[in-house]
Amino acid sequence: MQSTMQDAPLLISGIIRHGEYVYSEKKVFTVTPDGVEEATFFQVAKRAEQLAAALTKLGVQSGDRVGSFMWNNQAHMEAYIAVPCMGAVLHTLNIRLFPEQLAFIINHAGDSVIIVDASLAPVFAKVRDQIPSVKHIILHGKDESGLLGETIDYETFLTSEPAGFEWPILDERSAAIMCYTSGTTGNPKGVVYSHRSTWLHSMASTTTNSIGLSERDRCLLIVPMFHVNAWGAAYTAFFAGTELIMPQMYLQGEAIVKMIKELRPTISLGVPTIWNDVLRVTQNAPDADLSSLRGIVAGGAAVPRVMIEAFRDRFGIDVIQGWGMTETSPLAAVSIPPSGTPDDLAIDYRVKAGRVVAGVEVRITDEDGTVLARDGKTVGEFEIRGPWVTASYYGVDDPERFHDGWLRTGDIGSMDAEGFMTISDRSKDVIKSGGEWISSVDLEGTIMAHPAIFEAAVIAVPDERWDERPLCCVVLRPDASASAEELREFLSSRVAKWWLPERWAFIESVPKTSVGKFDKKVLRAKYAEDDLPYETLD
Ligand code: ADP
């Protein structure tokens, strides 16, 4: 029997129309050098219509790629709305890529127009003469440098057209927005999100079993809008009526703490590195006021237990850990303790990567692809499928990443019967010592609980006897000291004896990737070049 329901396509324009009317007075705040700028959802949506009209006049057609090389700000949100809703594809460019990678992804995607924040013009200038497909550069903000040659002024461009552009009715499966993985090995690969996948992902982000964004929230969006669509939160904001605070380039702990005090977000999203910096700043600042926050969402990398405890004990704030990937839009698992969990056990859940979100399915498999038990112990590779999980990469064949319709994540860990995922490593980071796995994630999380340690990253290094052993790279807090012996002693009551690292390197900071995660490949390369001095304990 045929269903009798209407078949409305799931389009981003539907999300925007909802936000624009139902939550018309909600605001987008942008932190600027001259203070905080604000605009209502209604105003932002109307300006996006003007932008779409102007882009159409410029010649942008359905399916064309329009890049953004921007901070998190209101104009970026306008591009987020205008470009997909008019039927073109927004390609969010990572402003921290090396010039070769940036040129590579612009050329690979075939971007025809790019909107650039004026403050980033000097960075963008490095690729300007290597991107032949780009016909126009629209410059947002004032730039007197002239480094980019001929450009179009964003504000003049946008205001040259009236609002009222009618969003076309598109195929919900058509491309809306694209993002490249940061390419830790080889070239970055593009993931193309559809209107439908974005719509469903936005809806999933509003459920209270996930991050539960709602009309009662004001979200400080620290995760960049080029990092998996700011984890989906920019679109979810219009879906749910959540206000947005856009921090632009003010991403240091000090600036964030000030922003929280003054703009009073209820929730904020960012990688653990950012939250570690916030804890550092607030350590000696008794007047730090984070009281507006109901929670912080941390993900993209394992969140150490000590961080979750510090936010709870010092500020009464819940850290909500999420797991996902560029390939999964990204929200796929969120760690919220099940109802009835006693307070003293809640953190045991919060340190897990997440609990599978309704709409996607997750399983673990062994090297032969056999599905393994969800018993909380058996370790394998996570595989995922669902309507906001990518089915392919843009313009490249990568059949090895897929298995019977599931995406192979490259993340290793276990899963329990209630759908909680524990990640022990990415497959490229695993340490295989004497045939057994040592979890670098566990070692790092445990060492970071030592009061003298600010950051720790553990890499595998070759070992004659055991094949591989952990090399522990630690960063001491300012004015703190600890010897390798003392740190190993600290670990000895907390991890298995055979995990205890012999090799210790004291470094100034852990290198970070373009999205602020620990960059272990840099540490591995330094080790390979004999450029990572370390000491070896007996
Ligand atoms: P990149 O490859 O640049 O890091 P992604 O942002 O797509 O790009 O990273 C996805 C990866 O981040 C996941 O495959 C996983 O290894 C890691 N990750 C994400 N969330 C978590 C988490 N909560 N705990 C541990 N690892 C995580």
Coordinates of C-alpha atoms and ligand atoms in Angstrom, one line a residue:
M1 CA 0.0 0.0 0.0
Q2 CA 1.3 3.5 -0.8
S3 CA 1.6 6.0 2.0
T4 CA -0.6 9.0 1.8
M5 CA 1.8 11.5 3.3
Q6 CA 3.0 14.6 1.5
D7 CA 6.4 14.3 0.1
A8 CA 8.1 17.6 1.0
P9 CA 11.8 17.6 0.1
L10 CA 14.1 18.1 3.1
L11 CA 15.9 21.3 2.1
I12 CA 18.2 23.7 3.9
S13 CA 15.8 26.5 2.8
G14 CA 13.1 24.8 4.9
I15 CA 15.4 25.1 7.9
I16 CA 16.1 28.7 7.2
R17 CA 12.5 29.6 6.6
H18 CA 11.6 28.1 10.0
G19 CA 14.3 30.0 11.9
E20 CA 13.6 33.2 10.1
Y21 CA 9.9 33.3 11.0
V22 CA 9.5 31.3 14.2
Y23 CA 12.7 32.6 15.8
S24 CA 12.9 35.9 13.9
E25 CA 14.2 37.9 16.8
K26 CA 16.9 35.4 17.9
K27 CA 20.4 36.7 17.2
V28 CA 23.7 36.0 15.7
F29 CA 26.5 37.9 17.5
T30 CA 29.9 38.5 16.0
V31 CA 32.9 39.5 18.1
T32 CA 34.8 42.2 16.2
P33 CA 37.8 44.4 17.1
D34 CA 35.3 47.2 17.6
G35 CA 32.9 45.3 19.9
V36 CA 30.1 42.9 19.3
E37 CA 27.9 43.2 16.2
E38 CA 24.5 41.6 16.2
A39 CA 21.7 40.8 13.8
T40 CA 18.5 38.9 14.1
F41 CA 17.8 35.6 12.3
F42 CA 15.3 37.5 10.2
Q43 CA 17.9 40.1 9.2
V44 CA 20.5 37.4 8.5
A45 CA 18.1 35.4 6.3
K46 CA 17.1 38.5 4.4
R47 CA 20.7 39.4 3.8
A48 CA 21.3 35.9 2.6
E49 CA 18.6 36.4 0.0
Q50 CA 20.4 39.5 -1.2
L51 CA 23.6 37.6 -1.4
A52 CA 21.9 34.8 -3.4
A53 CA 20.5 37.4 -5.8
A54 CA 23.9 39.0 -6.2
L55 CA 25.7 35.7 -6.8
T56 CA 23.1 34.7 -9.4
K57 CA 23.7 38.0 -11.2
L58 CA 27.4 37.2 -11.1
G59 CA 26.7 34.0 -12.9
V60 CA 26.7 31.4 -10.2
Q61 CA 24.5 28.5 -11.2
S62 CA 23.0 25.5 -9.7
G63 CA 25.8 23.0 -8.7
D64 CA 28.6 25.6 -8.9
R65 CA 31.0 25.6 -6.1
V66 CA 31.4 28.8 -4.0
G67 CA 34.2 28.7 -1.5
S68 CA 34.4 30.4 1.9
F69 CA 37.7 31.4 3.4
M70 CA 36.4 32.9 6.6
W71 CA 36.3 33.0 10.4
N72 CA 33.1 32.2 12.2
N73 CA 31.1 35.3 11.7
Q74 CA 27.7 36.6 10.5
A75 CA 28.8 36.9 6.8
H76 CA 29.9 33.2 6.9
M77 CA 26.4 32.4 8.2
E78 CA 25.0 34.4 5.3
A79 CA 27.0 32.3 2.9
Y80 CA 25.9 29.1 4.7
I81 CA 22.4 30.1 3.8
A82 CA 22.6 31.8 0.4
V83 CA 24.8 29.3 -1.4
P84 CA 23.1 26.0 -0.7
C85 CA 19.6 27.5 -0.7
M86 CA 20.1 28.9 -4.2
G87 CA 21.2 25.5 -5.4
A88 CA 24.9 26.0 -5.5
V89 CA 27.4 24.2 -3.2
L90 CA 29.3 25.9 -0.4
H91 CA 32.8 24.7 -0.1
T92 CA 34.1 25.7 3.4
L93 CA 37.9 26.1 3.1
N94 CA 40.1 25.4 6.1
I95 CA 42.1 28.7 6.7
R96 CA 44.9 26.8 8.3
L97 CA 45.9 24.4 5.5
F98 CA 49.3 24.7 3.9
P99 CA 49.1 26.6 0.7
E100 CA 49.7 23.5 -1.4
Q101 CA 46.8 21.7 0.2
L102 CA 44.6 24.8 0.0
A103 CA 45.3 25.1 -3.7
F104 CA 44.7 21.4 -4.1
I105 CA 41.3 21.4 -2.6
I106 CA 40.1 24.6 -4.4
N107 CA 41.3 23.1 -7.7
H108 CA 39.9 19.7 -7.0
A109 CA 36.5 21.1 -6.1
G110 CA 36.6 23.5 -9.0
D111 CA 35.5 26.5 -7.0
S112 CA 34.4 29.4 -9.2
V113 CA 33.9 32.1 -6.6
I114 CA 35.5 32.5 -3.1
I115 CA 34.4 34.7 -0.3
V116 CA 37.4 35.8 1.7
D117 CA 37.6 37.6 5.0
A118 CA 39.8 40.6 4.6
S119 CA 41.9 39.7 7.6
L120 CA 42.8 36.5 5.8
A121 CA 43.8 38.2 2.5
P122 CA 47.6 37.8 3.2
V123 CA 47.1 34.0 3.8
F124 CA 44.9 33.6 0.7
A125 CA 47.3 35.6 -1.4
K126 CA 49.7 32.7 -1.2
V127 CA 47.4 30.6 -3.5
R128 CA 45.8 33.3 -5.6
D129 CA 47.9 32.5 -8.7
Q130 CA 47.5 28.8 -8.4
I131 CA 43.7 28.5 -8.7
P132 CA 42.6 29.0 -12.3
S133 CA 39.0 27.9 -11.8
V134 CA 38.3 30.9 -9.4
K135 CA 36.8 33.7 -11.5
H136 CA 35.9 36.1 -8.7
I137 CA 37.0 36.8 -5.2
I138 CA 34.5 38.6 -2.9
L139 CA 36.3 40.3 -0.1
H140 CA 34.4 40.6 3.2
G141 CA 35.7 43.6 5.2
K142 CA 38.3 46.2 4.5
D143 CA 41.6 45.3 3.0
E144 CA 44.0 48.0 1.8
S145 CA 46.8 45.6 1.0
G146 CA 45.6 44.9 -2.5
L147 CA 47.3 41.6 -2.2
L148 CA 44.5 39.7 -4.0
G149 CA 44.3 41.9 -7.1
E150 CA 40.9 42.6 -8.4
T151 CA 38.2 41.8 -5.8
I152 CA 34.5 42.5 -5.2
D153 CA 33.5 44.2 -2.0
Y154 CA 31.1 41.9 -0.1
E155 CA 28.9 44.6 1.4
T156 CA 28.5 46.6 -1.8
F157 CA 27.9 43.4 -3.7
L158 CA 25.2 42.1 -1.3
T159 CA 23.4 45.4 -0.9
S160 CA 23.2 45.9 -4.6
E161 CA 20.3 43.5 -4.8
P162 CA 17.0 43.5 -2.9
A163 CA 15.9 40.8 -0.5
G164 CA 13.1 38.5 -1.6
F165 CA 15.1 35.9 -3.6
E166 CA 12.9 32.9 -3.8
W167 CA 14.6 29.7 -2.8
P168 CA 14.1 27.1 -5.6
I169 CA 12.7 23.7 -4.9
L170 CA 15.6 21.4 -5.2
D171 CA 16.2 17.7 -5.2
E172 CA 16.8 16.9 -1.5
R173 CA 19.6 14.6 -2.5
S174 CA 21.5 17.3 -4.4
A175 CA 24.8 18.7 -3.0
A176 CA 24.5 21.5 -0.5
I177 CA 27.9 21.9 1.2
M178 CA 31.3 20.3 1.0
C179 CA 34.2 19.9 3.3
Y180 CA 37.6 18.2 2.8
T181 CA 39.1 16.0 5.5
S182 CA 42.4 17.4 6.8
G183 CA 44.3 14.7 5.0
T184 CA 46.6 13.4 7.7
T185 CA 47.9 10.9 5.2
G186 CA 47.9 11.8 1.5
N187 CA 45.7 14.5 -0.1
P188 CA 42.6 15.7 1.6
K189 CA 39.4 14.0 0.4
G190 CA 36.1 15.8 -0.2
V191 CA 32.8 14.9 1.5
V192 CA 29.7 16.3 -0.1
Y193 CA 26.7 16.8 2.2
S194 CA 23.2 16.9 0.7
H195 CA 20.2 19.0 1.7
R196 CA 18.6 15.9 3.1
S197 CA 21.6 14.8 5.1
T198 CA 22.0 18.3 6.5
W199 CA 18.3 18.5 7.4
L200 CA 18.3 15.1 9.2
H201 CA 21.6 15.9 11.0
S202 CA 20.1 19.2 12.2
M203 CA 17.1 17.5 13.6
A204 CA 19.3 14.8 15.3
S205 CA 21.3 17.6 17.0
T206 CA 18.1 18.9 18.7
T207 CA 17.3 15.7 20.5
T208 CA 18.0 15.7 24.2
N209 CA 19.8 12.3 23.8
S210 CA 22.3 14.2 21.6
I211 CA 23.4 17.8 22.2
G212 CA 19.8 18.9 22.5
L213 CA 20.2 22.4 21.0
S214 CA 17.0 24.4 21.6
E215 CA 15.4 27.7 21.7
R216 CA 16.6 28.1 25.3
D217 CA 20.3 28.0 24.1
R218 CA 22.8 30.5 23.1
C219 CA 25.7 28.7 21.5
L220 CA 29.3 29.9 21.5
L221 CA 30.5 28.4 18.3
I222 CA 34.3 27.9 18.8
V223 CA 34.6 25.0 16.4
P224 CA 35.3 26.6 13.0
M225 CA 32.7 26.7 10.3
F226 CA 35.2 25.0 8.1
H227 CA 35.5 22.0 10.5
V228 CA 32.6 19.8 9.4
N229 CA 30.1 22.6 9.2
A230 CA 30.9 23.7 12.8
W231 CA 29.7 20.2 13.7
G232 CA 26.3 21.1 12.2
A233 CA 25.5 23.7 14.8
A234 CA 25.1 26.6 12.4
Y235 CA 22.2 25.0 10.6
T236 CA 20.8 23.5 13.8
A237 CA 20.6 27.0 15.2
F238 CA 18.0 28.0 12.7
F239 CA 16.2 24.7 13.1
A240 CA 16.0 25.1 16.8
G241 CA 16.1 28.8 17.5
T242 CA 19.5 28.6 19.2
E243 CA 21.4 31.9 19.2
L244 CA 24.9 32.0 17.9
I245 CA 28.0 33.7 19.2
M246 CA 30.7 33.9 16.5
P247 CA 34.1 34.5 17.9
Q248 CA 36.0 35.1 14.7
M249 CA 39.8 35.0 15.4
Y250 CA 39.5 35.4 19.2
L251 CA 40.1 31.8 20.1
Q252 CA 42.6 32.1 22.9
G253 CA 41.5 31.0 26.4
E254 CA 41.5 34.5 27.7
A255 CA 39.3 35.8 25.0
I256 CA 36.9 32.9 25.3
V257 CA 36.5 33.3 29.1
K258 CA 35.8 37.1 28.6
M259 CA 33.2 36.2 25.9
I260 CA 31.5 33.7 28.1
K261 CA 31.3 36.2 30.9
E262 CA 29.9 39.0 28.7
L263 CA 27.7 37.2 26.2
R264 CA 26.5 34.4 28.5
P265 CA 26.2 31.4 26.2
T266 CA 24.4 28.3 27.6
I267 CA 26.5 25.9 25.5
S268 CA 29.7 26.0 23.6
L269 CA 31.3 23.6 21.1
G270 CA 35.1 23.0 20.6
V271 CA 37.9 20.6 20.5
P272 CA 39.6 19.6 23.9
T273 CA 42.6 21.7 23.2
I274 CA 40.5 24.8 23.5
W275 CA 38.9 23.6 26.8
N276 CA 42.3 22.9 28.2
D277 CA 43.3 26.4 27.5
V278 CA 40.1 27.7 29.2
L279 CA 41.0 25.7 32.3
R280 CA 44.5 27.1 32.2
V281 CA 43.3 30.6 32.1
T282 CA 40.7 30.2 34.8
Q283 CA 43.2 28.5 37.2
N284 CA 44.4 31.8 38.5
A285 CA 41.3 33.9 37.8
P286 CA 38.9 33.6 40.7
D287 CA 36.5 36.1 39.0
A288 CA 36.2 33.9 35.8
D289 CA 32.4 33.5 35.4
L290 CA 31.3 30.5 33.3
S291 CA 28.0 30.2 35.2
S292 CA 25.9 30.8 32.1
L293 CA 27.0 27.4 30.6
R294 CA 24.8 24.4 31.0
G295 CA 27.4 22.3 29.2
I296 CA 30.3 22.3 26.8
V297 CA 30.4 19.9 23.9
A298 CA 33.9 18.6 23.3
G299 CA 34.9 16.2 20.6
G300 CA 37.0 15.6 17.5
A301 CA 39.6 13.9 19.9
A302 CA 39.4 12.0 23.1
V303 CA 38.4 14.2 26.1
P304 CA 40.7 13.4 29.1
R305 CA 38.9 12.5 32.3
V306 CA 40.8 15.2 34.3
M307 CA 39.2 17.8 32.0
I308 CA 35.7 16.5 32.6
E309 CA 36.3 16.4 36.3
A310 CA 37.8 19.9 36.4
F311 CA 34.8 21.5 34.7
R312 CA 32.5 19.6 37.0
D313 CA 34.3 20.3 40.2
R314 CA 35.4 23.9 39.5
F315 CA 32.4 25.2 37.6
G316 CA 29.6 22.6 37.9
I317 CA 29.6 22.3 34.1
D318 CA 28.9 19.0 32.3
V319 CA 31.3 18.1 29.5
I320 CA 29.3 16.4 26.7
Q321 CA 31.6 14.3 24.7
G322 CA 30.8 13.7 21.1
W323 CA 32.3 11.4 18.5
G324 CA 32.1 11.9 14.7
M325 CA 34.1 12.5 11.6
T326 CA 34.0 14.7 8.5
E327 CA 32.4 11.7 6.8
T328 CA 29.6 11.5 9.4
S329 CA 28.4 15.2 9.2
P330 CA 29.8 14.7 12.1
L331 CA 27.4 14.0 14.9
A332 CA 27.2 10.2 15.4
A333 CA 27.6 9.5 19.1
V334 CA 27.1 11.7 22.2
S335 CA 28.1 10.6 25.7
I336 CA 25.3 11.3 28.2
P337 CA 25.1 9.1 31.3
P338 CA 22.0 6.9 31.2
S339 CA 19.2 7.9 33.5
G340 CA 19.7 6.6 37.1
T341 CA 23.5 6.7 36.9
P342 CA 24.7 7.6 40.3
D343 CA 26.7 10.9 40.4
D344 CA 30.0 9.1 41.2
L345 CA 29.7 6.9 38.1
A346 CA 28.6 9.6 35.7
I347 CA 32.1 10.5 34.6
D348 CA 32.7 6.9 33.6
Y349 CA 30.2 7.5 30.9
R350 CA 31.3 11.0 30.0
V351 CA 34.8 9.8 29.2
K352 CA 33.5 7.4 26.6
A353 CA 33.5 8.8 23.0
G354 CA 29.7 8.7 22.9
R355 CA 26.5 6.7 22.7
V356 CA 25.1 6.1 19.2
V357 CA 22.7 8.8 18.1
A358 CA 19.3 7.7 16.7
G359 CA 19.5 7.6 12.9
V360 CA 22.9 6.1 12.5
E361 CA 24.1 2.6 13.3
V362 CA 27.5 1.6 14.5
R363 CA 29.2 -1.8 14.8
I364 CA 32.7 -3.1 15.3
T365 CA 34.4 -5.6 13.0
D366 CA 37.7 -7.5 13.0
E367 CA 40.4 -7.4 10.3
D368 CA 38.4 -9.9 8.2
G369 CA 35.2 -7.9 8.4
T370 CA 33.5 -10.2 10.9
V371 CA 31.1 -8.4 13.1
L372 CA 32.2 -8.5 16.8
A373 CA 30.3 -8.6 20.0
R374 CA 29.0 -5.4 21.7
D375 CA 30.2 -6.5 25.1
G376 CA 32.3 -3.5 26.1
K377 CA 35.4 -5.5 25.9
T378 CA 36.0 -6.9 22.4
V379 CA 38.1 -4.5 20.4
G380 CA 37.8 -3.9 16.6
E381 CA 37.3 -1.2 14.0
F382 CA 34.1 0.9 14.2
E383 CA 31.9 0.9 11.1
I384 CA 29.0 3.3 10.6
R385 CA 26.0 3.7 8.3
G386 CA 23.1 6.1 8.1
P387 CA 21.5 8.9 6.1
W388 CA 24.2 11.5 7.2
V389 CA 27.2 9.3 6.6
T390 CA 29.0 9.7 3.4
A391 CA 28.6 7.1 0.7
S392 CA 31.8 8.1 -1.2
Y393 CA 34.5 10.8 -1.5
Y394 CA 34.2 13.5 -4.1
G395 CA 35.9 12.6 -7.3
V396 CA 38.0 9.7 -5.9
D397 CA 37.4 6.0 -5.6
D398 CA 38.3 4.7 -2.2
P399 CA 36.6 1.3 -2.0
E400 CA 38.7 0.3 1.0
R401 CA 36.9 2.8 3.2
F402 CA 33.6 1.0 2.6
H403 CA 32.4 -2.4 3.6
D404 CA 28.9 -3.7 2.6
G405 CA 27.4 -0.3 2.7
W406 CA 29.1 0.7 6.0
L407 CA 31.9 3.3 6.3
R408 CA 35.1 2.0 7.9
T409 CA 36.0 4.7 10.3
G410 CA 39.7 3.8 11.0
D411 CA 38.8 4.2 14.7
I412 CA 39.6 1.2 17.0
G413 CA 37.7 0.4 20.2
S414 CA 34.9 -1.4 21.9
M415 CA 31.2 -0.9 22.2
D416 CA 28.9 -1.9 25.0
A417 CA 25.4 -3.4 24.9
E418 CA 23.9 0.1 25.5
G419 CA 25.6 1.6 22.5
F420 CA 28.4 3.5 24.3
M421 CA 31.6 3.6 22.2
T422 CA 35.1 3.6 23.8
I423 CA 37.9 4.6 21.4
S424 CA 41.3 3.3 22.2
D425 CA 43.1 4.6 19.1
R426 CA 42.9 5.6 15.5
S427 CA 44.3 2.7 13.5
K428 CA 47.3 4.7 12.4
D429 CA 48.1 5.6 16.1
V430 CA 47.9 2.1 17.6
I431 CA 50.9 0.8 19.5
K432 CA 51.4 -2.9 19.1
S433 CA 53.7 -4.1 21.9
G434 CA 54.6 -7.8 21.9
G435 CA 51.4 -8.6 19.9
E436 CA 49.1 -6.7 22.2
W437 CA 47.6 -3.3 21.8
I438 CA 48.4 -0.4 24.1
S439 CA 45.9 2.4 23.9
S440 CA 47.7 5.8 23.4
V441 CA 44.4 7.5 24.2
D442 CA 44.2 5.8 27.6
L443 CA 47.9 6.6 28.4
E444 CA 47.5 10.2 27.4
G445 CA 44.3 10.6 29.4
T446 CA 45.9 9.1 32.4
I447 CA 49.1 11.1 32.3
M448 CA 47.2 14.3 31.8
A449 CA 45.7 13.7 35.3
H450 CA 49.1 14.4 36.8
P451 CA 49.1 17.9 38.3
A452 CA 52.4 18.9 36.6
I453 CA 51.2 18.0 33.1
F454 CA 49.5 20.3 30.7
E455 CA 49.4 18.1 27.6
A456 CA 50.6 14.6 26.7
A457 CA 50.8 12.7 23.4
V458 CA 51.9 9.2 23.1
I459 CA 53.3 7.7 19.8
A460 CA 54.5 4.2 18.9
V461 CA 58.2 3.9 18.3
P462 CA 60.1 0.8 17.0
D463 CA 61.5 -1.5 19.7
E464 CA 63.8 -4.5 19.0
R465 CA 62.3 -6.7 21.6
W466 CA 58.6 -5.8 21.6
D467 CA 58.2 -4.5 18.0
E468 CA 56.8 -1.2 19.2
R469 CA 56.7 0.6 22.5
P470 CA 55.1 3.9 23.6
L471 CA 57.1 7.1 23.6
C472 CA 55.4 9.6 25.9
C473 CA 55.8 13.2 24.9
V474 CA 54.7 15.5 27.8
V475 CA 54.4 19.3 28.2
L476 CA 54.8 20.5 31.8
R477 CA 52.7 23.3 33.2
P478 CA 54.5 26.6 33.7
D479 CA 56.4 26.5 37.0
A480 CA 55.7 22.8 37.5
S481 CA 58.3 20.1 37.4
A482 CA 58.2 16.3 37.3
S483 CA 60.8 13.7 36.3
A484 CA 60.2 10.8 34.0
E485 CA 60.5 8.4 37.0
E486 CA 57.9 10.3 38.9
L487 CA 55.5 10.2 36.0
R488 CA 56.0 6.6 35.4
E489 CA 55.4 6.0 39.1
F490 CA 52.2 7.9 38.8
L491 CA 51.1 5.7 36.0
S492 CA 52.0 2.5 37.6
S493 CA 49.0 2.3 39.8
R494 CA 46.7 3.3 37.0
V495 CA 47.5 1.2 33.9
A496 CA 48.8 -2.3 33.3
K497 CA 52.4 -2.8 34.1
W498 CA 53.4 -3.7 30.6
W499 CA 52.0 -0.5 29.3
L500 CA 54.3 1.7 31.4
P501 CA 56.4 3.8 28.9
E502 CA 60.2 3.6 29.2
R503 CA 60.7 6.5 26.8
W504 CA 59.9 10.1 27.8
A505 CA 60.3 13.3 25.9
F506 CA 59.7 16.7 27.6
I507 CA 58.5 19.1 24.9
E508 CA 57.4 22.7 24.8
S509 CA 54.0 22.0 23.2
V510 CA 52.2 19.2 21.4
P511 CA 52.0 20.1 17.7
K512 CA 48.4 20.7 16.6
T513 CA 46.6 19.9 13.3
S514 CA 44.7 22.6 11.4
V515 CA 41.7 22.0 13.5
G516 CA 43.5 22.0 16.8
K517 CA 44.0 18.3 17.5
F518 CA 47.2 16.7 18.6
D519 CA 49.3 16.1 15.5
K520 CA 51.1 12.9 16.1
K521 CA 52.4 12.6 12.6
V522 CA 54.6 15.6 13.3
L523 CA 55.9 13.9 16.4
R524 CA 56.5 10.7 14.5
A525 CA 58.4 12.5 11.8
K526 CA 60.5 14.3 14.4
Y527 CA 61.3 11.0 16.0
A528 CA 62.3 9.5 12.6
E529 CA 64.6 12.4 12.0
D530 CA 66.2 12.1 15.4
D531 CA 64.8 15.5 16.3
L532 CA 62.8 14.4 19.4
P533 CA 65.2 14.1 22.3
Y534 CA 63.9 11.7 24.9
E535 CA 65.2 9.8 27.9
T536 CA 64.9 6.1 28.5
L537 CA 64.2 4.6 31.9
D538 CA 65.3 1.1 32.9
Ligands
ADP1 P1 40.8 14.7 11.0 O1 41.1 13.5 10.3 O2 41.3 15.9 10.4 O3 41.0 14.6 12.5 P2 37.9 14.7 11.5 O4 37.6 15.9 12.2 O5 37.0 14.1 10.5 O6 39.2 14.9 10.7 O7 38.3 13.6 12.6 C1 37.6 12.5 12.8 C2 38.3 11.6 13.8 O8 38.5 12.3 15.1 C3 37.7 10.4 14.2 O9 37.9 9.4 13.2 C4 38.3 10.0 15.5 O10 39.6 9.4 15.3 C5 38.6 11.4 16.1 N1 37.6 11.7 17.1 C6 36.5 12.4 17.0 N2 35.8 12.4 18.1 C7 36.5 11.7 19.0 C8 36.3 11.3 20.4 N3 35.2 11.8 21.1 N4 37.2 10.5 21.0 C9 38.3 10.1 20.3 N5 38.5 10.4 19.0 C10 37.6 11.2 18.4

